[in-house]
Amino acid sequence: MIGDTDELLKAHLLRADGQEDLCLAIYKPSSGKTRFTALICELVLPQPGERHVHGVVTFTGKYVLRAAQLAAKQGGGVAILHSHPLGRGWQMMSEPDRDAEASYAALVREYTNLPLVGLTLAGGSLTWSARAWTARGRGSEQHQDAISVRVVGKQFNVHWNNRLRPIPSPSPTLSRTTSCWGTTKQADIARLKVLVIGAGTLGHDVLVRLAATGLECLGVMDFDSLELENLDRLHTATVLDVLMFLSKLELADRECDRAATSSNFQLSLHEASICETASIQHALDYDLIFCCVDDHPWPRSILNTLAYTDLIPVIDGGVHVDAFEDGSGLRNATWRSHVLRPGRPCMACNGQLDLGSVHADKAGLYDDADYIAGLPKTERPTGQNVSLIASGAVGGLLAQFVSLLAAPAGLGEPGPVRFSYGTHWLEHRQDQSRAHCPVETATLRGDRRVVLSAPDARARSRMQARLQAQSRYRVRIARLVDRVVRWSSAWLQRFMMRPTMGQGQRNRHVTATVETSDREATPNERKVPTAPL
Amino acid sequence: MSADPADSFLRGLAACGCPASVHGELIVFDVTPILGRYAGQAVATGVLTKELAAWSGVPPHWVHFPDQIQVAPTNSRPSPLAGWTMHSRNLPGWGDAEVPEQAWLAHVRSMLS
């Protein structure tokens, strides 16, 4: 839910007289590949006579029916939210709570074709817990606990179900990090599922830093190959990597493996373009996304949309280099970073995305030499980047992450910032959302989002070319030797660690290629949660 | 958004007084520029239906005119509609209009001015 909704709910549910209270809400479903999320979008507050507070809180069937009818009209589901004023942490349901929710689950499902979702607010710790109700057959209902409840505001607060996502065990490698913001915050950050889209100059460094910070569950999505011209910015890549036709994904895998400090580290590799429908489904399984794609409008427009339609904060940033046309020097360079979320201007509103050029990018025009030659000079893509400048942008992205998650001084993320190398000025941008922004008006649309997804011919062509290059005899030998060296190194580390640090074998889970599909999901497809919320 | 984006575009154009029709891959309608060599004349124009897949969030890129219509030269290619040409035009700042169809009509008229 959005931070404002969280505040409204707290104001309603945490009563001055200390009694429980209740309200209903409409949610929109957001269905990823494996995860179902209920986006709380509209409160349906009780009218007189619809709920009765008498130590505990009871409510009428008429109230549920009213909410169900409203939800059905909007294509949404119904959520029942109530409070445990003295509760702390993840709340289990009492017998009356269970009976109340179970008794209305079937009715709600009949009206909305979506499961009833229940949420409880623990007044003592101001944290949420949640579950969804599905039919067990023979008229009985069962509930499935959620893994987390996420509140997206200036701070990104995630309330974890410690039973389903246990607190990571402490590690001596993280003692400095933990001393910075405390064990509780470290445990919250470490359990986030973070996806980095683009494993190039910015994305690679972000990934390695996140792995080193103890995050357990990272994902990386890219389709590109390493090239010689990348070596001035991808500082962990070598000429040998280029000659072995390593993908940027494989480089990220290797370096994250070296950097990861969590004993339960998992890195999912998505060899695909975010522009494809299947990739978007995978992205919806993550809690937070870093947009580290280069200056291509099409993928940026998709991530820009998901930040609002599906309430997944997207941290975006980049570098702009303004070199003199005669090659005599640098006029200026800037880096920018910002968090995309409801309450902040989208990429189009803050000037970082030109929606008018998305179709041109999708059609491959920005890789078409004839087309580029026909553009005015001021509109031609430049693609300049420098490692020394990019490192500032990486710092900017990670600073947004720290502010959003750890919230020093409780202030949260700072909004869009831009640093100018010419004047050494760090500017807090005053960009505003435009009144009729088509992206932000689609906030909380969930599965009814409209995104321009399609098979990405450029990505598929690059992947195909790399596969062909990797199949050459010499390349296959080199890659095999490289794998043996890596395995030996990993074995040696485990051998040395065993008697000293007491850490078990790190679990590595690698998801290989995303199955890309030309089949586009229809708006009417919905997912009933068979997988964790 | 439950309506098909292309249908939404058609309805929006009709509300702006520009009824449109479908010709193969194109949605075709008339615009009447206020300035320029075509001022006061109804000029046929079109957009590819597939470029309306994410309307109104993402506007089309190519603007289609009959071959005889002359616009400032940039990247141009033959349109799927015989006897027509499609012209490349960026549309910076898209997303500011209360009625996006009106913004598109203004964009097309500006090309003819």
XYZ file of C-alpha atoms in Angstrom:
646
model
C 0.000 0.000 0.000
C 0.955 3.600 -0.447
C 2.265 5.469 2.603
C -0.727 7.836 2.621
C -3.128 4.881 2.757
C -1.137 3.437 5.657
C -1.519 6.717 7.556
C -5.270 6.862 6.878
C -5.686 3.306 8.067
C -3.713 3.914 11.241
C -5.844 6.968 11.974
C -9.015 4.898 11.601
C -7.953 1.615 13.198
C -5.953 2.843 16.189
C -8.627 4.341 18.345
C -8.051 6.771 21.204
C -10.069 4.476 23.503
C -7.718 1.574 22.773
C -10.366 -0.746 21.299
C -10.101 -2.731 18.099
C -11.566 -1.286 14.943
C -12.135 -2.421 11.402
C -12.691 -1.275 7.867
C -12.859 -2.761 4.400
C -10.895 -1.822 1.325
C -10.689 -2.556 -2.371
C -7.504 -4.025 -3.735
C -6.231 -4.595 -7.256
C -4.360 -7.793 -8.055
C -0.770 -7.667 -9.262
C 0.331 -11.086 -10.487
C 3.959 -11.921 -11.062
C 5.427 -15.195 -12.222
C 5.320 -16.714 -8.724
C 3.958 -13.978 -6.486
C 0.479 -12.542 -6.027
C 0.234 -9.064 -4.541
C -2.885 -7.289 -3.369
C -2.539 -3.541 -3.960
C -4.725 -1.749 -1.415
C -6.154 1.113 -3.451
C -9.388 2.433 -1.946
C -10.758 2.393 1.570
C -14.435 1.567 2.055
C -15.037 3.096 5.472
C -18.034 1.830 7.479
C -21.284 3.729 7.340
C -23.425 4.041 10.488
C -24.630 0.649 11.627
C -22.204 -1.334 9.508
C -19.715 -2.031 12.274
C -20.019 -2.135 16.046
C -17.126 -1.558 18.474
C -17.677 -3.183 21.856
C -14.317 -4.230 23.153
C -13.937 -6.228 19.997
C -15.303 -5.122 16.633
C -18.076 -6.791 14.644
C -19.421 -5.903 11.236
C -22.455 -6.629 9.103
C -22.870 -8.717 5.980
C -24.398 -5.652 4.350
C -21.074 -3.848 4.748
C -19.179 -6.672 3.079
C -21.740 -6.831 0.284
C -21.426 -3.092 -0.351
C -17.638 -3.356 -0.563
C -17.817 -6.450 -2.770
C -20.141 -4.726 -5.226
C -17.883 -1.678 -5.375
C -14.833 -3.870 -5.859
C -16.474 -5.929 -8.595
C -17.327 -2.777 -10.562
C -13.651 -1.803 -10.509
C -12.270 -5.256 -11.224
C -10.792 -5.445 -7.739
C -11.006 -7.625 -4.653
C -12.017 -7.003 -1.045
C -9.695 -6.659 1.947
C -10.783 -6.751 5.582
C -8.477 -4.708 7.813
C -8.645 -4.678 11.590
C -6.417 -3.749 14.485
C -4.865 -5.472 17.485
C -4.159 -2.352 19.539
C -1.597 -3.927 21.848
C -0.122 -6.352 19.333
C 3.516 -6.365 18.299
C 5.027 -7.943 15.202
C 3.334 -10.333 12.796
C -0.136 -11.127 14.129
C -1.751 -14.539 14.105
C -5.537 -14.677 13.902
C -7.717 -15.390 16.890
C -10.568 -17.893 16.506
C -13.205 -15.135 16.088
C -10.957 -13.343 13.536
C -10.616 -16.548 11.552
C -14.330 -17.303 11.660
C -15.270 -13.778 10.629
C -12.978 -13.705 7.602
C -13.714 -17.300 6.582
C -17.459 -16.679 6.689
C -17.258 -13.974 4.026
C -14.520 -15.414 1.829
C -16.875 -17.321 -0.451
C -19.263 -14.373 -0.862
C -16.441 -12.036 -1.794
C -15.030 -14.538 -4.260
C -18.423 -14.963 -5.921
C -18.714 -11.237 -6.509
C -15.129 -10.399 -7.414
C -13.588 -13.659 -8.634
C -10.672 -12.770 -6.356
C -9.677 -14.064 -2.934
C -10.642 -12.189 0.221
C -7.529 -10.660 1.778
C -7.268 -10.034 5.505
C -4.870 -7.597 7.162
C -4.142 -6.919 10.815
C -2.461 -3.825 12.201
C -0.429 -4.393 15.361
C -0.827 -1.175 17.329
C 2.171 -1.760 19.552
C 4.682 -1.947 16.716
C 2.668 -0.285 13.899
C 3.272 -3.270 11.669
C 0.970 -5.186 9.355
C 0.328 -8.829 8.771
C -1.787 -10.350 6.021
C -3.302 -13.479 4.504
C -5.504 -14.519 1.582
C -8.472 -16.877 1.621
C -8.993 -19.607 -0.955
C -11.524 -22.384 -1.249
C -10.486 -25.737 0.158
C -13.452 -27.552 -1.284
C -16.716 -28.823 0.239
C -17.643 -25.251 1.244
C -14.669 -24.761 3.579
C -12.092 -22.003 3.353
C -8.421 -21.931 4.100
C -6.065 -19.029 4.424
C -2.522 -18.620 3.214
C -0.273 -16.243 5.145
C 1.481 -13.508 3.243
C 5.262 -13.273 3.187
C 5.241 -9.529 3.690
C 3.223 -6.355 3.705
C 4.991 -3.499 1.921
C 4.290 0.184 2.505
C 5.702 2.499 -0.158
C 6.176 6.110 0.856
C 9.174 8.317 1.471
C 10.399 5.278 3.325
C 9.915 1.767 2.048
C 8.773 -0.239 5.053
C 8.435 -3.973 4.701
C 6.711 -5.927 7.456
C 7.984 -9.486 7.300
C 6.395 -12.765 8.247
C 9.409 -14.168 10.086
C 8.006 -17.679 9.855
C 7.953 -17.665 6.055
C 11.006 -15.408 5.576
C 13.224 -16.043 8.582
C 15.562 -13.398 9.862
C 18.977 -14.013 8.286
C 21.533 -15.435 10.665
C 24.166 -12.916 11.708
C 27.458 -13.038 9.889
C 30.852 -11.696 10.975
C 31.338 -10.373 7.439
C 28.450 -7.964 7.996
C 29.423 -6.610 11.410
C 30.378 -3.187 10.044
C 27.183 -2.932 7.987
C 25.005 -4.024 10.883
C 26.650 -1.568 13.252
C 25.649 1.181 10.831
C 21.870 0.772 10.992
C 21.232 -1.988 13.476
C 20.326 -5.674 13.305
C 16.591 -5.097 12.763
C 17.082 -2.817 9.770
C 19.773 -5.094 8.377
C 17.409 -8.058 8.651
C 14.689 -6.112 6.815
C 17.027 -4.966 4.046
C 18.661 -8.360 3.648
C 15.330 -10.080 2.963
C 14.295 -7.745 0.160
C 14.065 -9.200 -3.303
C 15.849 -6.681 -5.496
C 16.061 -6.803 -9.274
C 18.696 -4.882 -11.215
C 17.769 -4.365 -14.838
C 20.848 -3.729 -16.919
C 24.166 -5.265 -15.893
C 26.339 -2.638 -17.536
C 28.319 0.211 -16.050
C 25.835 1.177 -13.363
C 23.987 -2.075 -12.823
C 27.059 -4.197 -12.327
C 28.433 -2.020 -9.551
C 25.032 -1.730 -7.875
C 24.648 -5.510 -7.895
C 28.033 -6.174 -6.366
C 27.436 -3.623 -3.636
C 24.032 -5.100 -2.825
C 25.503 -8.599 -2.675
C 28.220 -7.370 -0.345
C 25.614 -5.717 1.877
C 24.140 -9.100 2.705
C 21.031 -9.123 0.538
C 19.884 -12.716 0.150
C 17.807 -12.507 -2.964
C 19.002 -10.573 -5.990
C 17.995 -10.764 -9.598
C 19.663 -9.351 -12.663
C 18.177 -8.949 -16.129
C 20.243 -8.261 -19.244
C 20.735 -9.705 -22.712
C 23.921 -8.048 -23.802
C 27.440 -9.347 -24.395
C 30.683 -7.967 -23.075
C 32.608 -5.967 -25.633
C 36.045 -4.383 -25.592
C 34.535 -0.909 -25.366
C 32.925 -1.872 -22.042
C 36.256 -2.514 -20.329
C 36.849 1.098 -19.360
C 33.705 0.993 -17.218
C 33.114 -2.630 -16.241
C 36.233 -2.739 -14.124
C 35.886 -6.407 -13.147
C 35.725 -7.577 -16.756
C 38.855 -8.676 -18.589
C 39.942 -9.054 -22.175
C 39.658 -12.816 -21.676
C 36.002 -12.387 -20.691
C 35.378 -10.556 -23.944
C 37.213 -13.220 -25.961
C 35.116 -15.923 -24.274
C 31.966 -14.019 -25.307
C 30.799 -13.757 -21.731
C 27.433 -12.127 -21.307
C 27.085 -9.247 -18.870
C 24.890 -11.608 -16.900
C 27.685 -14.143 -16.533
C 30.082 -11.441 -15.390
C 27.549 -10.266 -12.806
C 27.082 -13.849 -11.635
C 30.800 -14.308 -11.136
C 31.374 -11.038 -9.313
C 28.296 -11.315 -7.086
C 29.414 -14.790 -6.127
C 32.709 -13.295 -4.990
C 31.151 -10.348 -3.215
C 28.131 -11.914 -1.510
C 28.277 -11.997 2.262
C 24.994 -13.758 2.960
C 25.263 -17.468 3.650
C 21.921 -17.871 1.865
C 22.671 -15.780 -1.211
C 20.579 -16.435 -4.291
C 21.096 -14.713 -7.617
C 18.500 -15.153 -10.325
C 19.767 -14.549 -13.837
C 17.160 -13.332 -16.323
C 18.680 -13.407 -19.793
C 15.970 -11.381 -21.435
C 14.676 -7.943 -22.222
C 12.329 -6.257 -19.746
C 10.285 -5.235 -22.778
C 8.869 -8.742 -23.170
C 5.726 -9.909 -21.396
C 7.393 -12.862 -19.673
C 10.122 -10.594 -18.293
C 7.577 -8.207 -16.847
C 5.984 -11.158 -15.071
C 9.351 -11.965 -13.500
C 9.920 -8.346 -12.514
C 6.627 -8.305 -10.616
C 8.041 -10.914 -8.220
C 10.522 -8.377 -6.838
C 10.137 -5.820 -4.038
C 12.342 -3.135 -5.563
C 13.928 -2.562 -8.956
C 17.027 -0.661 -10.039
C 16.688 0.726 -13.546
C 20.199 0.606 -14.972
C 19.286 0.284 -18.624
C 21.083 2.583 -20.964
C 19.334 5.464 -22.639
C 16.696 3.421 -24.446
C 13.189 4.840 -23.935
C 11.276 1.587 -24.432
C 12.543 -0.381 -21.399
C 12.593 2.785 -19.323
C 8.943 3.440 -20.121
C 8.001 -0.041 -18.926
C 9.794 0.342 -15.612
C 8.346 3.817 -15.257
C 4.877 2.296 -15.589
C 5.433 -0.606 -13.173
C 6.550 1.768 -10.407
C 3.041 3.226 -10.381
C 0.732 0.475 -11.595
C 2.221 -2.204 -9.335
C 3.748 -0.176 -6.506
C 7.265 -1.514 -6.962
C 9.715 1.319 -6.194
C 12.112 1.837 -9.090
C 15.427 3.548 -8.426
C 16.615 5.169 -11.624
C 19.562 7.288 -12.551
C 22.141 7.985 -15.157
C 24.978 10.028 -16.498
C 24.962 12.809 -19.037
C 28.221 13.886 -20.637
C 28.385 17.152 -22.536
C 31.582 17.082 -24.566
C 32.717 19.806 -26.947
C 31.868 18.896 -30.547
C 35.469 19.306 -31.662
C 36.639 16.726 -29.109
C 38.730 19.277 -27.227
C 37.322 18.609 -23.799
C 34.447 18.337 -21.425
C 31.927 21.137 -21.145
C 30.148 19.492 -18.223
C 28.936 16.169 -16.922
C 26.105 15.376 -14.569
C 24.649 12.388 -12.854
C 21.094 12.074 -11.584
C 19.191 9.687 -9.371
C 15.634 9.435 -8.144
C 13.025 7.004 -6.828
C 9.933 6.402 -8.916
C 6.897 5.836 -6.713
C 3.452 7.347 -6.193
C 4.043 10.750 -4.675
C 7.111 11.472 -6.807
C 7.097 12.607 -10.439
C 7.510 9.843 -12.963
C 10.397 9.739 -15.440
C 8.338 11.561 -18.048
C 7.392 14.312 -15.601
C 10.950 14.837 -14.367
C 12.358 14.977 -17.859
C 14.203 11.650 -17.858
C 11.979 9.917 -20.401
C 10.523 11.110 -23.673
C 7.343 9.088 -24.147
C 7.224 10.319 -27.721
C 10.339 8.314 -28.621
C 9.286 4.983 -27.142
C 7.820 3.647 -30.376
C 10.916 4.732 -32.302
C 13.077 2.731 -29.888
C 10.726 -0.263 -30.061
C 10.988 -0.231 -33.849
C 14.784 -0.356 -33.562
C 15.267 3.064 -35.113
C 17.937 4.116 -32.620
C 20.137 1.263 -33.864
C 19.413 2.108 -37.499
C 22.366 4.065 -38.919
C 20.292 5.484 -41.773
C 17.633 6.707 -39.383
C 20.176 8.286 -37.035
C 21.861 10.015 -39.969
C 18.503 11.543 -40.858
C 18.010 13.037 -37.389
C 18.997 16.597 -36.510
C 22.393 16.590 -34.715
C 20.812 17.620 -31.428
C 18.550 14.562 -31.445
C 21.173 11.933 -32.227
C 21.956 9.529 -29.375
C 25.460 10.048 -27.982
C 26.154 7.145 -25.600
C 29.120 8.783 -23.923
C 30.078 7.474 -20.518
C 33.133 7.500 -18.302
C 33.915 5.155 -15.442
C 34.963 7.989 -13.144
C 31.694 9.790 -13.740
C 29.566 6.654 -13.671
C 30.878 5.853 -10.210
C 29.173 9.019 -9.004
C 25.911 7.843 -10.522
C 26.288 4.476 -8.787
C 26.765 6.333 -5.539
C 23.663 8.363 -6.287
C 21.581 5.240 -6.927
C 22.780 3.546 -3.763
C 22.246 6.720 -1.747
C 18.602 6.698 -2.841
C 18.430 3.052 -1.744
C 19.896 3.787 1.674
C 17.587 6.772 2.181
C 14.542 4.778 1.102
C 15.269 1.725 3.224
C 17.384 2.839 6.160
C 15.946 6.381 6.262
C 18.668 8.194 8.215
C 17.058 10.638 10.667
C 13.710 9.207 9.573
C 13.620 11.453 6.499
C 13.350 8.893 3.716
C 14.348 9.356 0.111
C 15.277 12.903 -0.928
C 13.522 13.152 -4.298
C 15.359 13.647 -7.595
C 18.928 14.875 -7.185
C 21.460 15.925 -9.769
C 25.182 16.539 -9.379
C 27.064 18.776 -11.761
C 30.792 18.162 -12.198
C 31.292 21.632 -13.624
C 30.055 23.557 -10.602
C 30.335 20.733 -8.006
C 26.738 21.496 -7.135
C 24.342 18.859 -5.785
C 20.898 20.047 -6.712
C 17.635 18.836 -5.187
C 15.368 19.028 -8.199
C 11.918 20.531 -7.741
C 10.325 18.496 -10.518
C 6.581 18.156 -10.192
C 4.118 15.617 -11.493
C 2.119 16.963 -14.407
C -1.606 17.300 -13.851
C -2.603 14.826 -16.561
C 0.366 12.486 -16.533
C -0.886 9.291 -18.193
C 1.590 7.215 -16.179
C 0.697 8.460 -12.729
C -3.042 8.346 -13.392
C -2.595 4.583 -13.813
C -1.368 4.198 -10.219
C -2.409 0.928 -8.565
C -3.919 -0.475 -11.749
C -2.137 -3.777 -11.154
C -2.928 -6.472 -13.710
C -4.998 -4.022 -15.722
C -1.848 -2.032 -16.516
C -1.232 -1.060 -20.122
C 2.403 -1.528 -21.047
C 3.984 -1.603 -24.450
C 5.417 -5.097 -24.198
C 6.369 -7.072 -27.280
C 9.070 -9.479 -28.473
C 12.333 -7.504 -28.460
C 14.009 -8.229 -31.781
C 17.201 -6.393 -30.835
C 17.632 -8.414 -27.644
C 16.918 -11.739 -29.329
C 19.334 -10.936 -32.116
C 22.114 -10.122 -29.637
C 21.500 -13.291 -27.635
C 21.476 -15.398 -30.778
C 24.730 -13.865 -32.011
C 26.380 -14.546 -28.663
C 25.214 -18.156 -28.606
C 26.663 -18.674 -32.041
C 29.980 -17.126 -31.012
C 30.089 -19.233 -27.840
C 29.666 -22.416 -29.859
C 33.051 -22.005 -31.543
C 35.525 -24.692 -30.519
C 38.208 -22.432 -29.012
C 35.600 -20.436 -27.118
C 34.041 -23.587 -25.696
C 37.417 -24.824 -24.460
C 38.194 -21.470 -22.856
C 34.816 -21.285 -21.140
C 35.195 -24.826 -19.814
C 38.626 -24.058 -18.365
C 37.235 -20.874 -16.856
C 34.425 -22.816 -15.181
C 36.919 -25.300 -13.724
C 39.007 -22.446 -12.332
C 35.919 -20.888 -10.764
C 34.780 -24.150 -9.268
C 38.239 -24.747 -7.838
C 38.276 -21.314 -6.290
C 34.852 -21.843 -4.737
C 35.891 -25.263 -3.402
C 39.062 -23.772 -1.915
C 37.069 -21.081 -0.155
C 34.686 -23.621 1.320
C 37.643 -25.762 2.370
C 39.282 -22.855 4.177
C 36.047 -21.563 5.739
C 34.852 -24.824 7.233
C 36.812 -24.973 10.496
C 37.020 -21.217 11.097
C 33.777 -19.442 10.330
C 31.320 -22.277 10.856
C 29.316 -21.239 7.850
C 27.480 -23.874 5.930
C 27.636 -24.178 2.212
C 26.107 -21.154 0.560
C 22.948 -21.968 -1.294
C 23.236 -20.792 -4.875
C 20.162 -20.757 -6.962
C 20.542 -19.655 -10.519
C 17.588 -19.176 -12.772
C 18.719 -19.584 -16.311
C 17.112 -18.146 -19.394
C 13.689 -16.612 -19.071
C 11.290 -18.323 -21.410
C 10.307 -15.588 -23.743
C 6.939 -15.955 -25.247
C 5.109 -14.214 -28.041
C 1.847 -14.801 -26.246
C 0.602 -11.575 -24.724
C -1.383 -11.885 -21.487
C -4.953 -10.669 -21.823
C -6.276 -8.115 -19.337
C -8.813 -10.599 -18.034
C -6.236 -13.141 -16.896
C -6.062 -13.269 -13.129
C -3.975 -15.274 -10.781
C -5.420 -16.861 -7.664
C -2.603 -17.154 -5.166
C -1.244 -20.650 -5.178
C 2.130 -19.200 -4.404
C 3.166 -16.944 -1.535
C 1.753 -13.428 -1.284
C -8.293 0.833 -18.245
C -10.771 -1.645 -19.620
C -11.225 -0.133 -23.094
C -8.985 -1.140 -25.972
C -6.463 1.697 -26.458
C -7.218 1.990 -30.193
C -10.946 2.222 -29.466
C -10.204 4.858 -26.872
C -8.260 6.831 -29.513
C -11.136 6.561 -31.990
C -13.658 7.732 -29.417
C -11.397 10.572 -28.394
C -11.015 11.735 -31.968
C -14.770 11.615 -32.470
C -15.236 13.720 -29.351
C -12.813 16.247 -30.875
C -14.910 16.415 -34.025
C -12.601 14.196 -36.076
C -14.374 10.982 -36.992
C -11.880 8.338 -38.033
C -12.001 5.131 -40.012
C -9.819 2.070 -40.260
C -7.975 1.423 -43.537
C -5.964 -1.756 -43.201
C -3.221 -1.081 -40.667
C -4.015 2.605 -40.425
C -6.579 4.685 -38.639
C -7.292 7.598 -40.980
C -8.912 10.932 -40.221
C -8.777 14.551 -41.386
C -7.110 17.507 -39.723
C -7.519 21.145 -40.721
C -4.387 23.217 -40.040
C -4.795 26.851 -39.150
C -1.481 28.093 -40.534
C 0.783 27.247 -43.433
C 0.209 26.180 -47.012
C -2.628 23.850 -46.055
C -4.418 26.342 -43.818
C -8.152 25.809 -43.875
C -7.918 22.592 -45.908
C -8.917 19.180 -44.610
C -5.778 17.049 -44.872
C -5.971 13.302 -44.489
C -3.613 11.803 -41.935
C -3.218 8.486 -40.224
C -1.569 6.464 -37.488
C -0.681 2.805 -37.361
C -3.096 0.830 -35.216
C -0.210 -1.091 -33.684
C 1.355 2.174 -32.529
C -1.753 2.782 -30.410
C -1.109 -0.318 -28.281
C -0.258 1.794 -25.227
C -2.353 4.882 -26.013
C -2.563 7.366 -24.327
C 0.545 6.680 -22.280
C 2.768 6.252 -25.307
C 1.919 8.186 -28.481
C 2.613 6.916 -31.995
C 5.929 7.871 -33.605
C 5.094 7.904 -37.304
C 2.661 10.404 -38.802
C 1.179 9.270 -42.122
C 0.146 11.573 -44.951
C -0.751 11.023 -48.606
C 2.362 11.258 -50.809
C 1.401 14.664 -52.185
C 1.411 16.314 -48.761
C 4.740 18.051 -48.202
C 6.166 18.437 -44.707
C 9.572 19.531 -43.453
C 11.957 16.747 -44.453
C 13.225 14.318 -41.852
C 13.192 10.545 -41.827
C 10.387 9.392 -44.106
C 9.453 5.968 -45.397
C 6.644 4.453 -47.470
C 3.489 3.888 -45.460
C 1.725 0.492 -45.443
C -1.172 2.357 -47.065
C -0.489 2.621 -50.812
C 0.143 6.177 -51.963
C 1.016 7.376 -48.497
C 4.281 8.279 -46.725
C 5.065 8.017 -43.042
C 7.136 10.753 -41.442
C 9.222 10.398 -38.305
C 8.547 13.002 -35.669
C 9.557 13.047 -32.046
C 6.986 14.396 -29.653
C 8.835 15.737 -26.608
C 6.866 16.496 -23.473
C 4.025 14.060 -24.192
C 1.694 13.517 -21.288
C 0.654 17.037 -20.401
C -2.738 17.184 -22.083
C -6.100 16.642 -20.443
C -7.413 15.279 -23.748
C -4.550 13.332 -25.373
C -6.364 13.095 -28.728
C -6.426 16.875 -28.868
C -2.679 16.911 -28.220
C -2.145 14.469 -31.087
C -4.231 16.596 -33.446
C -2.192 19.645 -32.457
C 1.000 17.728 -33.144
C -0.171 16.755 -36.632
C -1.327 20.296 -37.392
C 2.065 21.639 -36.293
C 3.737 19.434 -38.912
C 1.528 20.972 -41.603
C 2.043 24.580 -40.499
